[in-house]
Amino acid sequence: FINSNPDITNVTINANASISDNGGGIYCNISNPLFSIVTVSENEAANGGGFYCENNSNPVFENVIIHNNTSSNGGGAYFEATNAVFRNVLLENNNVAVSGGGVVVNDGSLDIVNSTIVKNSAETDEGNGMTSNQSDVNITNTIFWNSESNEISFESGSISIIYSNIQGGWEGDNN
Protein backbone atom coordinates (compact mmCIF):
# COMPACT_ATOMS: atom_id res chain seq x y z
CA PHE A 1 0.00 0.00 0.00
CA ILE A 2 1.41 3.37 -0.95
CA ASN A 3 -0.29 6.57 0.20
CA SER A 4 -3.57 4.80 0.97
CA ASN A 5 -5.97 4.00 3.82
CA PRO A 6 -7.36 0.51 3.20
CA ASP A 7 -9.44 -1.60 5.61
CA ILE A 8 -8.37 -5.24 5.28
CA THR A 9 -10.80 -7.70 6.94
CA ASN A 10 -11.17 -11.50 7.03
CA VAL A 11 -8.09 -12.17 4.89
CA THR A 12 -5.28 -14.73 4.94
CA ILE A 13 -1.92 -13.71 3.47
CA ASN A 14 0.22 -16.81 3.09
CA ALA A 15 3.45 -18.02 1.46
CA ASN A 16 4.69 -14.86 -0.27
CA ALA A 17 8.20 -13.48 -0.77
CA SER A 18 9.23 -9.86 -1.25
CA ILE A 19 10.91 -8.87 -4.49
CA SER A 20 11.91 -5.47 -3.06
CA ASP A 21 13.53 -6.82 0.16
CA ASN A 22 10.82 -5.45 2.52
CA GLY A 23 7.45 -6.84 3.52
CA GLY A 24 7.00 -10.43 2.48
CA GLY A 25 3.26 -10.38 3.18
CA ILE A 26 2.38 -6.67 3.23
CA TYR A 27 4.32 -3.49 2.47
CA CYS A 28 2.96 -0.06 3.39
CA ASN A 29 4.44 3.39 2.80
CA ILE A 30 2.76 6.66 3.89
CA SER A 31 -0.39 4.61 4.55
CA ASN A 32 -2.92 4.09 7.33
CA PRO A 33 -4.22 0.54 6.93
CA LEU A 34 -6.57 -1.18 9.37
CA PHE A 35 -6.07 -4.96 9.57
CA SER A 36 -8.91 -6.82 11.28
CA ILE A 37 -9.33 -10.59 11.58
CA VAL A 38 -6.28 -11.21 9.38
CA THR A 39 -3.79 -14.10 9.37
CA VAL A 40 -0.31 -13.51 7.94
CA SER A 41 1.86 -16.62 7.75
CA GLU A 42 4.83 -18.25 6.03
CA ASN A 43 5.99 -15.08 4.26
CA GLU A 44 9.61 -14.12 3.67
CA ALA A 45 11.59 -10.89 3.18
CA ALA A 46 14.92 -9.28 4.08
CA ASN A 47 13.06 -7.04 6.57
CA GLY A 48 9.54 -7.62 7.86
CA GLY A 49 8.69 -11.16 6.88
CA GLY A 50 4.99 -10.60 7.54
CA PHE A 51 4.66 -6.79 7.41
CA TYR A 52 6.93 -3.85 6.62
CA CYS A 53 5.58 -0.32 7.18
CA GLU A 54 7.52 2.93 6.81
CA ASN A 55 7.46 6.72 6.27
CA ASN A 56 4.74 7.99 8.62
CA SER A 57 2.45 5.02 8.15
CA ASN A 58 -0.06 4.40 10.95
CA PRO A 59 -1.15 0.76 10.74
CA VAL A 60 -3.64 -0.69 13.22
CA PHE A 61 -3.81 -4.46 13.80
CA GLU A 62 -6.90 -5.86 15.56
CA ASN A 63 -7.51 -9.58 16.09
CA VAL A 64 -4.57 -10.49 13.86
CA ILE A 65 -2.40 -13.62 13.80
CA ILE A 66 1.17 -13.18 12.54
CA HIS A 67 3.08 -16.45 12.56
CA ASN A 68 5.75 -18.56 10.87
CA ASN A 69 7.30 -15.66 8.91
CA THR A 70 11.06 -15.26 8.31
CA SER A 71 13.46 -12.41 7.57
CA SER A 72 16.80 -10.93 8.58
CA ASN A 73 15.10 -8.38 10.88
CA GLY A 74 11.53 -8.20 12.14
CA GLY A 75 10.26 -11.70 11.41
CA GLY A 76 6.62 -10.85 12.04
CA ALA A 77 6.70 -7.10 11.45
CA TYR A 78 9.17 -4.28 10.89
CA PHE A 79 8.14 -0.66 11.52
CA GLU A 80 10.39 2.20 10.34
CA ALA A 81 9.32 5.81 11.15
CA THR A 82 5.84 4.41 11.77
CA ASN A 83 3.23 4.66 14.54
CA ALA A 84 1.66 1.21 14.90
CA VAL A 85 -0.98 -0.32 17.18
CA PHE A 86 -1.42 -4.02 18.08
CA ARG A 87 -4.73 -4.97 19.77
CA ASN A 88 -5.44 -8.64 20.42
CA VAL A 89 -2.55 -9.77 18.22
CA LEU A 90 -0.92 -13.19 18.33
CA LEU A 91 2.69 -12.88 17.15
CA GLU A 92 4.22 -16.36 17.23
CA ASN A 93 6.94 -18.54 15.82
CA ASN A 94 8.55 -15.89 13.61
CA ASN A 95 12.30 -16.21 12.96
CA VAL A 96 15.11 -13.85 12.00
CA ALA A 97 18.84 -14.01 11.41
CA VAL A 98 19.63 -10.74 13.24
CA SER A 99 17.09 -8.96 15.50
CA GLY A 100 13.44 -8.71 16.41
CA GLY A 101 12.12 -12.23 15.95
CA GLY A 102 8.58 -11.00 16.52
CA VAL A 103 8.76 -7.29 15.72
CA VAL A 104 11.22 -4.42 15.17
CA VAL A 105 10.26 -0.78 15.72
CA ASN A 106 12.75 1.95 14.69
CA ASP A 107 12.25 5.70 15.02
CA GLY A 108 8.50 5.49 15.68
CA SER A 109 6.01 4.17 18.19
CA LEU A 110 4.22 0.94 18.97
CA ASP A 111 1.30 0.38 21.34
CA ILE A 112 0.70 -3.27 22.20
CA VAL A 113 -2.51 -4.11 24.10
CA ASN A 114 -4.01 -7.48 25.07
CA SER A 115 -1.59 -9.36 22.84
CA THR A 116 0.53 -12.51 23.00
CA ILE A 117 4.08 -12.57 21.63
CA VAL A 118 5.52 -16.08 21.97
CA LYS A 119 8.04 -18.52 20.50
CA ASN A 120 9.81 -15.99 18.26
CA SER A 121 13.54 -16.25 17.70
CA ALA A 122 16.56 -14.25 16.59
CA GLU A 123 19.76 -16.14 15.84
CA THR A 124 21.76 -13.39 17.61
CA ASP A 125 19.40 -13.46 20.66
CA GLU A 126 18.81 -9.73 20.12
CA GLY A 127 15.16 -9.14 20.93
CA ASN A 128 13.68 -12.53 20.25
CA GLY A 129 10.21 -11.09 20.91
CA MET A 130 10.80 -7.40 20.10
CA THR A 131 13.60 -4.96 19.28
CA SER A 132 13.04 -1.23 19.79
CA ASN A 133 15.42 1.58 18.80
CA GLN A 134 14.74 5.34 19.10
CA SER A 135 11.05 4.56 19.62
CA ASP A 136 8.26 4.98 22.14
CA VAL A 137 6.73 1.64 23.11
CA ASN A 138 3.71 1.12 25.40
CA ILE A 139 2.82 -2.45 26.37
CA THR A 140 -0.32 -3.24 28.38
CA ASN A 141 -1.81 -6.57 29.43
CA THR A 142 0.47 -8.51 27.07
CA ILE A 143 2.45 -11.75 27.30
CA PHE A 144 6.04 -12.08 26.00
CA TRP A 145 7.08 -15.71 26.52
CA ASN A 146 9.10 -18.68 25.34
CA SER A 147 11.18 -16.77 22.80
CA GLU A 148 14.39 -18.60 23.71
CA SER A 149 16.05 -15.94 25.92
CA ASN A 150 16.10 -12.16 25.51
CA GLU A 151 12.41 -11.31 25.08
CA ILE A 152 12.85 -7.55 24.58
CA SER A 153 15.83 -5.59 23.29
CA PHE A 154 15.38 -1.90 24.05
CA GLU A 155 18.10 0.48 22.87
CA SER A 156 16.73 4.03 23.12
CA GLY A 157 13.52 6.04 23.32
CA SER A 158 10.97 5.16 25.98
CA ILE A 159 9.25 1.99 27.06
CA SER A 160 6.32 1.45 29.42
CA ILE A 161 5.21 -2.05 30.34
CA ILE A 162 2.27 -2.51 32.70
CA TYR A 163 0.02 -5.41 33.70
CA SER A 164 2.04 -7.72 31.47
CA ASN A 165 3.79 -11.07 31.81
CA ILE A 166 7.35 -10.91 30.47
CA GLN A 167 9.43 -14.08 30.79
CA GLY A 168 12.45 -13.18 32.92
CA GLY A 169 10.57 -10.19 34.40
CA TRP A 170 10.33 -6.48 33.70
CA GLU A 171 9.92 -3.38 35.85
CA GLY A 172 6.51 -1.75 35.86
CA ASP A 173 3.08 -1.86 37.48
CA ASN A 174 1.87 -5.39 38.22
CA ASN A 175 4.35 -7.18 35.92
Short mmCIF file of N, CA, C and O in Angstrom, two decimals, residues 11-125:
data_model
loop_
_atom_site.label_atom_id
_atom_site.label_comp_id
_atom_site.label_asym_id
_atom_site.label_seq_id
_atom_site.Cartn_x
_atom_site.Cartn_y
_atom_site.Cartn_z
N VAL A 11 -9.01 -11.81 5.97
CA VAL A 11 -8.09 -12.17 4.89
C VAL A 11 -6.96 -13.04 5.45
O VAL A 11 -6.51 -12.84 6.58
N THR A 12 -6.49 -13.97 4.64
CA THR A 12 -5.28 -14.73 4.94
C THR A 12 -4.23 -14.40 3.89
O THR A 12 -4.50 -14.48 2.70
N ILE A 13 -3.04 -14.03 4.35
CA ILE A 13 -1.92 -13.71 3.47
C ILE A 13 -0.85 -14.75 3.75
O ILE A 13 -0.27 -14.76 4.84
N ASN A 14 -0.59 -15.64 2.80
CA ASN A 14 0.22 -16.81 3.09
C ASN A 14 1.21 -17.12 1.96
O ASN A 14 0.86 -17.02 0.78
N ALA A 15 2.42 -17.47 2.36
CA ALA A 15 3.45 -18.02 1.46
C ALA A 15 3.85 -17.07 0.33
O ALA A 15 3.86 -17.44 -0.83
N ASN A 16 4.20 -15.84 0.71
CA ASN A 16 4.69 -14.86 -0.27
C ASN A 16 6.15 -14.52 0.03
O ASN A 16 6.62 -14.71 1.15
N ALA A 17 6.83 -13.95 -0.95
CA ALA A 17 8.20 -13.48 -0.77
C ALA A 17 8.33 -12.10 -1.40
O ALA A 17 7.77 -11.85 -2.47
N SER A 18 9.06 -11.21 -0.74
CA SER A 18 9.23 -9.86 -1.25
C SER A 18 10.25 -9.82 -2.38
O SER A 18 11.32 -10.43 -2.29
N ILE A 19 9.94 -9.07 -3.42
CA ILE A 19 10.91 -8.87 -4.49
C ILE A 19 11.67 -7.56 -4.29
O ILE A 19 12.65 -7.30 -4.97
N SER A 20 11.24 -6.74 -3.32
CA SER A 20 11.91 -5.47 -3.06
C SER A 20 12.66 -5.47 -1.73
O SER A 20 13.04 -4.43 -1.24
N ASP A 21 12.83 -6.63 -1.11
CA ASP A 21 13.53 -6.82 0.16
C ASP A 21 12.67 -6.58 1.39
O ASP A 21 12.98 -7.08 2.45
N ASN A 22 11.59 -5.80 1.32
CA ASN A 22 10.82 -5.45 2.52
C ASN A 22 9.37 -5.88 2.38
O ASN A 22 8.74 -5.65 1.36
N GLY A 23 8.86 -6.48 3.48
CA GLY A 23 7.45 -6.84 3.52
C GLY A 23 7.08 -8.04 2.69
O GLY A 23 6.53 -7.90 1.60
N GLY A 24 7.34 -9.22 3.21
CA GLY A 24 7.00 -10.43 2.48
C GLY A 24 5.51 -10.61 2.27
O GLY A 24 5.06 -11.01 1.20
N GLY A 25 4.72 -10.28 3.29
CA GLY A 25 3.26 -10.38 3.18
C GLY A 25 2.62 -9.08 2.77
O GLY A 25 1.83 -9.03 1.84
N ILE A 26 2.96 -8.00 3.47
CA ILE A 26 2.38 -6.67 3.23
C ILE A 26 3.48 -5.62 3.33
O ILE A 26 4.31 -5.66 4.23
N TYR A 27 3.44 -4.66 2.43
CA TYR A 27 4.32 -3.49 2.47
C TYR A 27 3.44 -2.25 2.48
O TYR A 27 2.51 -2.14 1.67
N CYS A 28 3.71 -1.32 3.41
CA CYS A 28 2.96 -0.06 3.39
C CYS A 28 3.90 1.12 3.58
O CYS A 28 4.86 1.06 4.34
N ASN A 29 3.63 2.19 2.83
CA ASN A 29 4.44 3.39 2.80
C ASN A 29 3.50 4.59 2.77
O ASN A 29 2.66 4.68 1.89
N ILE A 30 3.63 5.48 3.76
CA ILE A 30 2.76 6.66 3.89
C ILE A 30 1.29 6.22 3.83
O ILE A 30 0.49 6.76 3.09
N SER A 31 0.96 5.18 4.59
CA SER A 31 -0.39 4.61 4.55
C SER A 31 -0.93 4.39 5.96
O SER A 31 -0.17 4.30 6.91
N ASN A 32 -2.24 4.28 6.05
CA ASN A 32 -2.92 4.09 7.33
C ASN A 32 -3.88 2.90 7.25
O ASN A 32 -5.09 3.06 7.37
N PRO A 33 -3.35 1.70 7.07
CA PRO A 33 -4.22 0.54 6.93
C PRO A 33 -4.77 0.06 8.28
O PRO A 33 -4.12 0.19 9.32
N LEU A 34 -5.97 -0.49 8.24
CA LEU A 34 -6.57 -1.18 9.37
C LEU A 34 -6.68 -2.65 9.00
O LEU A 34 -7.32 -3.00 8.00
N PHE A 35 -6.02 -3.52 9.78
CA PHE A 35 -6.07 -4.96 9.57
C PHE A 35 -6.92 -5.56 10.67
O PHE A 35 -6.61 -5.41 11.85
N SER A 36 -8.01 -6.23 10.31
CA SER A 36 -8.91 -6.82 11.28
C SER A 36 -9.26 -8.25 10.88
O SER A 36 -9.65 -8.50 9.74
N ILE A 37 -9.09 -9.17 11.82
CA ILE A 37 -9.33 -10.59 11.58
C ILE A 37 -8.52 -11.06 10.36
O ILE A 37 -9.05 -11.54 9.37
N VAL A 38 -7.21 -10.88 10.46
CA VAL A 38 -6.28 -11.21 9.38
C VAL A 38 -5.25 -12.21 9.90
O VAL A 38 -4.80 -12.11 11.04
N THR A 39 -4.88 -13.17 9.06
CA THR A 39 -3.79 -14.10 9.37
C THR A 39 -2.70 -13.90 8.33
O THR A 39 -2.97 -13.90 7.13
N VAL A 40 -1.47 -13.70 8.82
CA VAL A 40 -0.31 -13.51 7.94
C VAL A 40 0.71 -14.57 8.32
O VAL A 40 1.24 -14.57 9.44
N SER A 41 0.99 -15.50 7.40
CA SER A 41 1.86 -16.62 7.75
C SER A 41 2.73 -17.08 6.58
O SER A 41 2.38 -16.91 5.42
N GLU A 42 3.89 -17.62 6.96
CA GLU A 42 4.83 -18.25 6.03
C GLU A 42 5.27 -17.33 4.89
O GLU A 42 5.45 -17.77 3.76
N ASN A 43 5.48 -16.05 5.23
CA ASN A 43 5.99 -15.08 4.26
C ASN A 43 7.46 -14.84 4.54
O ASN A 43 7.95 -15.12 5.63
N GLU A 44 8.17 -14.26 3.57
CA GLU A 44 9.61 -14.12 3.67
C GLU A 44 10.07 -12.81 3.03
O GLU A 44 9.59 -12.43 1.97
N ALA A 45 11.01 -12.14 3.71
CA ALA A 45 11.59 -10.89 3.18
C ALA A 45 12.90 -10.62 3.90
O ALA A 45 13.18 -11.20 4.95
N ALA A 46 13.70 -9.69 3.38
CA ALA A 46 14.92 -9.28 4.08
C ALA A 46 14.56 -8.59 5.39
O ALA A 46 15.17 -8.84 6.43
N ASN A 47 13.55 -7.73 5.37
CA ASN A 47 13.06 -7.04 6.57
C ASN A 47 11.53 -7.13 6.58
O ASN A 47 10.88 -6.84 5.58
N GLY A 48 10.99 -7.51 7.74
CA GLY A 48 9.54 -7.62 7.86
C GLY A 48 8.97 -8.78 7.08
O GLY A 48 8.32 -8.59 6.06
N GLY A 49 9.19 -9.98 7.57
CA GLY A 49 8.69 -11.16 6.88
C GLY A 49 7.19 -11.11 6.65
O GLY A 49 6.70 -11.39 5.56
N GLY A 50 6.43 -10.72 7.68
CA GLY A 50 4.99 -10.60 7.54
C GLY A 50 4.56 -9.24 7.04
O GLY A 50 3.81 -9.11 6.08
N PHE A 51 5.03 -8.18 7.73
CA PHE A 51 4.66 -6.79 7.41
C PHE A 51 5.91 -5.91 7.42
O PHE A 51 6.80 -6.10 8.25
N TYR A 52 5.93 -4.92 6.56
CA TYR A 52 6.93 -3.85 6.62
C TYR A 52 6.20 -2.55 6.36
O TYR A 52 5.57 -2.37 5.32
N CYS A 53 6.24 -1.62 7.34
CA CYS A 53 5.58 -0.32 7.18
C CYS A 53 6.60 0.78 7.47
O CYS A 53 7.39 0.67 8.41
N GLU A 54 6.55 1.85 6.65
CA GLU A 54 7.52 2.93 6.81
C GLU A 54 6.94 4.30 6.44
O GLU A 54 5.82 4.39 5.94
N ASN A 55 7.74 5.34 6.70
CA ASN A 55 7.46 6.72 6.27
C ASN A 55 6.10 7.24 6.72
O ASN A 55 5.22 7.53 5.92
N ASN A 56 5.95 7.39 8.03
CA ASN A 56 4.74 7.99 8.62
C ASN A 56 3.49 7.18 8.36
O ASN A 56 2.39 7.72 8.31
N SER A 57 3.63 5.88 8.21
CA SER A 57 2.45 5.02 8.15
C SER A 57 1.90 4.84 9.57
O SER A 57 2.63 4.96 10.55
N ASN A 58 0.61 4.58 9.66
CA ASN A 58 -0.06 4.40 10.95
C ASN A 58 -0.94 3.15 10.91
O ASN A 58 -2.17 3.26 10.96
N PRO A 59 -0.34 1.98 10.83
CA PRO A 59 -1.15 0.76 10.74
C PRO A 59 -1.76 0.39 12.09
O PRO A 59 -1.15 0.57 13.14
N VAL A 60 -2.97 -0.16 12.04
CA VAL A 60 -3.64 -0.69 13.22
C VAL A 60 -3.97 -2.15 12.95
O VAL A 60 -4.52 -2.50 11.91
N PHE A 61 -3.60 -3.02 13.90
CA PHE A 61 -3.81 -4.46 13.80
C PHE A 61 -4.75 -4.88 14.91
O PHE A 61 -4.42 -4.72 16.09
N GLU A 62 -5.92 -5.42 14.57
CA GLU A 62 -6.90 -5.86 15.56
C GLU A 62 -7.30 -7.30 15.26
O GLU A 62 -7.71 -7.60 14.13
N ASN A 63 -7.16 -8.17 16.26
CA ASN A 63 -7.51 -9.58 16.09
C ASN A 63 -6.76 -10.19 14.90
O ASN A 63 -7.35 -10.75 13.98
N VAL A 64 -5.44 -10.05 14.95
CA VAL A 64 -4.57 -10.49 13.86
C VAL A 64 -3.63 -11.58 14.37
O VAL A 64 -3.15 -11.53 15.50
N ILE A 65 -3.38 -12.57 13.52
CA ILE A 65 -2.40 -13.62 13.80
C ILE A 65 -1.25 -13.45 12.82
O ILE A 65 -1.46 -13.42 11.61
N ILE A 66 -0.04 -13.32 13.36
CA ILE A 66 1.17 -13.18 12.54
C ILE A 66 2.11 -14.30 12.97
O ILE A 66 2.66 -14.26 14.07
N HIS A 67 2.25 -15.32 12.12
CA HIS A 67 3.08 -16.45 12.56
C HIS A 67 3.80 -17.14 11.40
O HIS A 67 3.40 -17.04 10.25
N ASN A 68 4.93 -17.76 11.79
CA ASN A 68 5.75 -18.56 10.87
C ASN A 68 6.32 -17.75 9.70
O ASN A 68 6.44 -18.27 8.59
N ASN A 69 6.67 -16.49 9.93
CA ASN A 69 7.30 -15.66 8.91
C ASN A 69 8.81 -15.61 9.18
O ASN A 69 9.24 -15.78 10.32
N THR A 70 9.61 -15.33 8.14
CA THR A 70 11.06 -15.26 8.31
C THR A 70 11.64 -14.03 7.61
O THR A 70 11.10 -13.57 6.61
N SER A 71 12.74 -13.52 8.18
CA SER A 71 13.46 -12.41 7.57
C SER A 71 14.81 -12.25 8.27
O SER A 71 15.12 -12.98 9.21
N SER A 72 15.57 -11.26 7.86
CA SER A 72 16.80 -10.93 8.58
C SER A 72 16.49 -10.14 9.84
O SER A 72 17.09 -10.34 10.89
N ASN A 73 15.53 -9.21 9.75
CA ASN A 73 15.10 -8.38 10.88
C ASN A 73 13.58 -8.26 10.86
O ASN A 73 12.98 -8.05 9.81
N GLY A 74 12.98 -8.34 12.06
CA GLY A 74 11.53 -8.20 12.14
C GLY A 74 10.80 -9.34 11.46
O GLY A 74 10.15 -9.14 10.44
N GLY A 75 10.88 -10.53 12.03
CA GLY A 75 10.26 -11.70 11.41
C GLY A 75 8.78 -11.54 11.18
O GLY A 75 8.28 -11.80 10.10
N GLY A 76 8.05 -11.08 12.20
CA GLY A 76 6.62 -10.85 12.04
C GLY A 76 6.32 -9.51 11.43
O GLY A 76 5.51 -9.41 10.50
N ALA A 77 6.96 -8.46 11.94
CA ALA A 77 6.70 -7.10 11.45
C ALA A 77 7.91 -6.22 11.68
O ALA A 77 8.65 -6.39 12.65
N TYR A 78 8.09 -5.26 10.79
CA TYR A 78 9.17 -4.28 10.89
C TYR A 78 8.55 -2.91 10.64
O TYR A 78 7.94 -2.68 9.60
N PHE A 79 8.70 -2.01 11.63
CA PHE A 79 8.14 -0.66 11.52
C PHE A 79 9.26 0.37 11.54
O PHE A 79 10.03 0.45 12.50
N GLU A 80 9.37 1.17 10.49
CA GLU A 80 10.39 2.20 10.34
C GLU A 80 9.70 3.56 10.21
O GLU A 80 8.93 3.78 9.26
N ALA A 81 9.95 4.48 11.17
CA ALA A 81 9.32 5.81 11.15
C ALA A 81 7.80 5.66 11.01
O ALA A 81 7.17 6.30 10.17
N THR A 82 7.25 4.79 11.84
CA THR A 82 5.84 4.41 11.77
C THR A 82 5.25 4.41 13.17
O THR A 82 5.93 4.12 14.14
N ASN A 83 3.96 4.73 13.27
CA ASN A 83 3.23 4.66 14.54
C ASN A 83 2.20 3.55 14.42
O ASN A 83 1.18 3.71 13.75
N ALA A 84 2.49 2.41 15.06
CA ALA A 84 1.66 1.21 14.90
C ALA A 84 0.93 0.87 16.19
O ALA A 84 1.38 1.21 17.29
N VAL A 85 -0.19 0.15 16.04
CA VAL A 85 -0.98 -0.32 17.18
C VAL A 85 -1.29 -1.80 16.98
O VAL A 85 -1.77 -2.20 15.92
N PHE A 86 -1.01 -2.61 18.03
CA PHE A 86 -1.42 -4.02 18.08
C PHE A 86 -2.49 -4.15 19.16
O PHE A 86 -2.24 -3.82 20.32
N ARG A 87 -3.68 -4.64 18.80
CA ARG A 87 -4.73 -4.97 19.77
C ARG A 87 -5.17 -6.40 19.53
O ARG A 87 -5.60 -6.73 18.42
N ASN A 88 -5.06 -7.24 20.54
CA ASN A 88 -5.44 -8.64 20.42
C ASN A 88 -4.71 -9.31 19.25
O ASN A 88 -5.32 -9.92 18.38
N VAL A 89 -3.40 -9.19 19.27
CA VAL A 89 -2.55 -9.77 18.22
C VAL A 89 -1.80 -10.98 18.78
O VAL A 89 -1.29 -10.93 19.90
N LEU A 90 -1.76 -12.04 18.01
CA LEU A 90 -0.92 -13.19 18.33
C LEU A 90 0.26 -13.16 17.37
O LEU A 90 0.09 -13.27 16.16
N LEU A 91 1.45 -12.97 17.92
CA LEU A 91 2.69 -12.88 17.15
C LEU A 91 3.54 -14.08 17.58
O LEU A 91 4.11 -14.05 18.68
N GLU A 92 3.57 -15.14 16.77
CA GLU A 92 4.22 -16.36 17.23
C GLU A 92 5.06 -17.04 16.16
O GLU A 92 4.76 -16.97 14.97
N ASN A 93 6.11 -17.67 16.64
CA ASN A 93 6.94 -18.54 15.82
C ASN A 93 7.49 -17.87 14.57
O ASN A 93 7.56 -18.47 13.50
N ASN A 94 7.88 -16.61 14.70
CA ASN A 94 8.55 -15.89 13.61
C ASN A 94 10.05 -15.96 13.87
O ASN A 94 10.49 -15.97 15.02
N ASN A 95 10.86 -16.00 12.81
CA ASN A 95 12.30 -16.21 12.96
C ASN A 95 13.10 -15.24 12.13
O ASN A 95 12.71 -14.92 11.00
N VAL A 96 14.21 -14.77 12.72
CA VAL A 96 15.11 -13.85 12.00
C VAL A 96 16.56 -14.26 12.20
O VAL A 96 16.90 -14.96 13.15
N ALA A 97 17.40 -13.77 11.30
CA ALA A 97 18.84 -14.01 11.41
C ALA A 97 19.49 -13.01 12.36
O ALA A 97 20.48 -13.32 13.02
N VAL A 98 18.95 -11.78 12.47
CA VAL A 98 19.63 -10.74 13.24
C VAL A 98 18.83 -10.30 14.47
O VAL A 98 19.15 -10.66 15.58
N SER A 99 17.79 -9.48 14.32
CA SER A 99 17.09 -8.96 15.50
C SER A 99 15.58 -8.85 15.29
O SER A 99 15.10 -8.71 14.17
N GLY A 100 14.88 -8.89 16.43
CA GLY A 100 13.44 -8.71 16.41
C GLY A 100 12.70 -9.90 15.81
O GLY A 100 12.02 -9.76 14.80
N GLY A 101 12.81 -11.05 16.45
CA GLY A 101 12.12 -12.23 15.95
C GLY A 101 10.64 -11.98 15.71
O GLY A 101 10.09 -12.35 14.69
N GLY A 102 9.99 -11.33 16.67
CA GLY A 102 8.58 -11.00 16.52
C GLY A 102 8.37 -9.69 15.79
O GLY A 102 7.67 -9.64 14.78
N VAL A 103 8.98 -8.61 16.30
CA VAL A 103 8.76 -7.29 15.72
C VAL A 103 9.96 -6.37 15.98
O VAL A 103 10.61 -6.47 17.02
N VAL A 104 10.23 -5.49 15.02
CA VAL A 104 11.22 -4.42 15.17
C VAL A 104 10.49 -3.10 15.00
O VAL A 104 9.67 -2.94 14.08
N VAL A 105 10.78 -2.14 15.88
CA VAL A 105 10.26 -0.78 15.72
C VAL A 105 11.45 0.18 15.83
O VAL A 105 12.18 0.19 16.81
N ASN A 106 11.66 0.97 14.76
CA ASN A 106 12.75 1.95 14.69
C ASN A 106 12.17 3.32 14.44
O ASN A 106 11.40 3.52 13.48
N ASP A 107 12.58 4.29 15.27
CA ASP A 107 12.25 5.70 15.02
C ASP A 107 10.75 5.92 14.84
O ASP A 107 10.30 6.56 13.90
N GLY A 108 9.95 5.34 15.76
CA GLY A 108 8.50 5.49 15.68
C GLY A 108 7.88 5.15 17.01
O GLY A 108 8.47 5.38 18.07
N SER A 109 6.67 4.59 16.96
CA SER A 109 6.01 4.17 18.19
C SER A 109 5.21 2.90 17.94
O SER A 109 4.80 2.61 16.82
N LEU A 110 5.01 2.16 19.03
CA LEU A 110 4.22 0.94 18.97
C LEU A 110 3.46 0.80 20.28
O LEU A 110 4.07 0.81 21.35
N ASP A 111 2.14 0.68 20.19
CA ASP A 111 1.30 0.38 21.34
C ASP A 111 0.84 -1.06 21.19
O ASP A 111 0.26 -1.42 20.16
N ILE A 112 1.10 -1.87 22.21
CA ILE A 112 0.70 -3.27 22.20
C ILE A 112 -0.25 -3.49 23.37
O ILE A 112 0.13 -3.28 24.53
N VAL A 113 -1.48 -3.93 23.07
CA VAL A 113 -2.51 -4.11 24.10
C VAL A 113 -3.16 -5.48 23.93
O VAL A 113 -3.52 -5.87 22.81
N ASN A 114 -3.31 -6.19 25.05
CA ASN A 114 -4.01 -7.48 25.07
C ASN A 114 -3.49 -8.43 23.99
O ASN A 114 -4.26 -9.03 23.25
N SER A 115 -2.19 -8.54 23.90
CA SER A 115 -1.59 -9.36 22.84
C SER A 115 -0.70 -10.45 23.43
O SER A 115 -0.33 -10.40 24.61
N THR A 116 -0.34 -11.41 22.59
CA THR A 116 0.53 -12.51 23.00
C THR A 116 1.66 -12.62 21.98
O THR A 116 1.41 -12.79 20.79
N ILE A 117 2.90 -12.52 22.49
CA ILE A 117 4.08 -12.57 21.63
C ILE A 117 4.95 -13.72 22.16
O ILE A 117 5.59 -13.59 23.21
N VAL A 118 4.89 -14.86 21.45
CA VAL A 118 5.52 -16.08 21.97
C VAL A 118 6.27 -16.84 20.89
O VAL A 118 5.96 -16.76 19.72
N LYS A 119 7.28 -17.58 21.34
CA LYS A 119 8.04 -18.52 20.50
C LYS A 119 8.65 -17.88 19.26
O LYS A 119 8.72 -18.51 18.20
N ASN A 120 9.10 -16.64 19.36
CA ASN A 120 9.81 -15.99 18.26
C ASN A 120 11.31 -16.14 18.53
O ASN A 120 11.73 -16.27 19.67
N SER A 121 12.11 -16.08 17.47
CA SER A 121 13.54 -16.25 17.70
C SER A 121 14.39 -15.39 16.78
O SER A 121 14.03 -15.13 15.64
N ALA A 122 15.53 -14.98 17.34
CA ALA A 122 16.56 -14.25 16.59
C ALA A 122 17.86 -15.01 16.80
O ALA A 122 18.24 -15.30 17.94
N GLU A 123 18.53 -15.35 15.73
CA GLU A 123 19.76 -16.14 15.84
C GLU A 123 20.80 -15.46 16.71
O GLU A 123 21.61 -16.13 17.34
N THR A 124 20.80 -14.12 16.78
CA THR A 124 21.76 -13.39 17.61
C THR A 124 21.27 -13.21 19.03
O THR A 124 21.97 -12.62 19.85
N ASP A 125 20.05 -13.67 19.35
CA ASP A 125 19.40 -13.46 20.66
C ASP A 125 19.14 -11.98 20.94
O ASP A 125 18.96 -11.58 22.07
#
